[in-house]
CSV table of C-alpha atoms in Angstrom, one decimal:
chain,number,residue,atom,x,y,z
A,1,MET,CA,-145.6,-220.3,125.3
A,2,THR,CA,-146.3,-223.5,127.2
A,3,GLU,CA,-144.0,-225.0,129.7
A,4,ALA,CA,-143.5,-228.1,127.3
A,5,GLU,CA,-142.4,-225.6,124.3
A,6,ARG,CA,-138.8,-224.8,124.5
A,7,GLN,CA,-137.5,-221.2,123.6
A,8,VAL,CA,-136.2,-220.8,120.0
A,9,ALA,CA,-132.6,-220.2,120.3
A,10,SER,CA,-130.9,-216.7,119.6
A,11,PRO,CA,-129.0,-217.0,116.3
A,12,CYS,CA,-125.8,-215.2,117.8
A,13,VAL,CA,-122.6,-216.3,116.8
A,14,ASN,CA,-120.4,-213.8,118.8
A,15,ILE,CA,-119.6,-212.0,115.7
A,16,CYS,CA,-121.1,-208.7,116.5
A,17,ALA,CA,-120.5,-206.4,113.9
A,18,LEU,CA,-123.1,-204.1,112.1
A,19,ASP,CA,-122.9,-203.2,108.5
A,20,ASP,CA,-124.2,-199.8,106.9
A,21,ASP,CA,-127.5,-201.1,107.1
A,22,ASP,CA,-127.5,-202.0,111.0
A,23,VAL,CA,-127.7,-205.6,110.3
A,24,CYS,CA,-125.3,-207.9,112.4
A,25,SER,CA,-122.5,-209.5,109.8
A,26,GLY,CA,-122.6,-212.6,112.4
A,27,CYS,CA,-126.4,-213.4,112.7
A,28,GLN,CA,-128.2,-211.3,110.1
A,29,ARG,CA,-130.2,-209.6,112.5
A,30,THR,CA,-131.3,-205.8,112.7
A,31,VAL,CA,-130.7,-204.0,115.5
A,32,ALA,CA,-134.4,-203.9,116.2
A,33,GLU,CA,-134.5,-207.6,116.1
A,34,ILE,CA,-131.6,-207.9,118.3
A,35,THR,CA,-132.9,-205.6,121.0
A,36,ARG,CA,-136.3,-207.2,120.9
A,37,TRP,CA,-135.3,-210.7,120.8
A,38,ASN,CA,-135.7,-211.4,124.5
A,39,ARG,CA,-139.4,-210.1,124.5
A,40,MET,CA,-140.3,-212.1,121.3
A,41,THR,CA,-142.7,-214.7,121.1
A,42,ASN,CA,-141.7,-218.0,119.4
A,43,PRO,CA,-143.5,-217.4,116.2
A,44,GLU,CA,-142.0,-214.1,116.0
A,45,ARG,CA,-138.4,-215.6,116.6
A,46,ARG,CA,-139.1,-218.1,113.8
A,47,ASP,CA,-140.0,-215.2,111.5
A,48,VAL,CA,-136.9,-213.2,112.3
A,49,LEU,CA,-134.8,-216.5,111.7
A,50,VAL,CA,-136.4,-216.9,108.0
A,51,LEU,CA,-135.7,-213.2,107.7
A,52,CYS,CA,-131.9,-213.9,108.7
A,53,HIS,CA,-131.7,-216.8,106.6
A,54,GLU,CA,-132.9,-214.8,103.5
A,55,ARG,CA,-130.3,-211.9,104.2
A,56,ALA,CA,-127.4,-214.3,104.5
A,57,LYS,CA,-128.5,-215.8,101.0
A,58,ALA,CA,-128.6,-212.6,99.7
A,59,SER,CA,-125.4,-211.3,100.8
A,60,GLY,CA,-123.8,-214.5,99.9
A,61,VAL,CA,-123.1,-215.7,103.5
A,62,VAL,CA,-125.0,-219.0,103.2
A,63,TRP,CA,-123.4,-221.5,100.7
A,64,MET,CA,-125.8,-223.5,98.6
A,65,LEU,CA,-124.3,-226.9,98.3
A,66,GLY,CA,-125.0,-228.6,95.1
A,67,SER,CA,-126.8,-225.6,93.5
A,68,LYS,CA,-126.5,-224.9,90.0
A,69,ALA,CA,-126.3,-221.1,90.5
């Protein structure tokens, strides 16, 4: 990471509760992703954010405005 590149921010929303699959109900990260976050590169963090969004959509946490679903 260059000095000019800012770190990708954590998706933590301070609602820390793990489900049966060890996924946080607040940020949708797995325990492994949470514990590794500070050691991840920005590309790794972006990959995790994509996974978080996919998990949130799959669980119904993300509302799709204007969707025809």
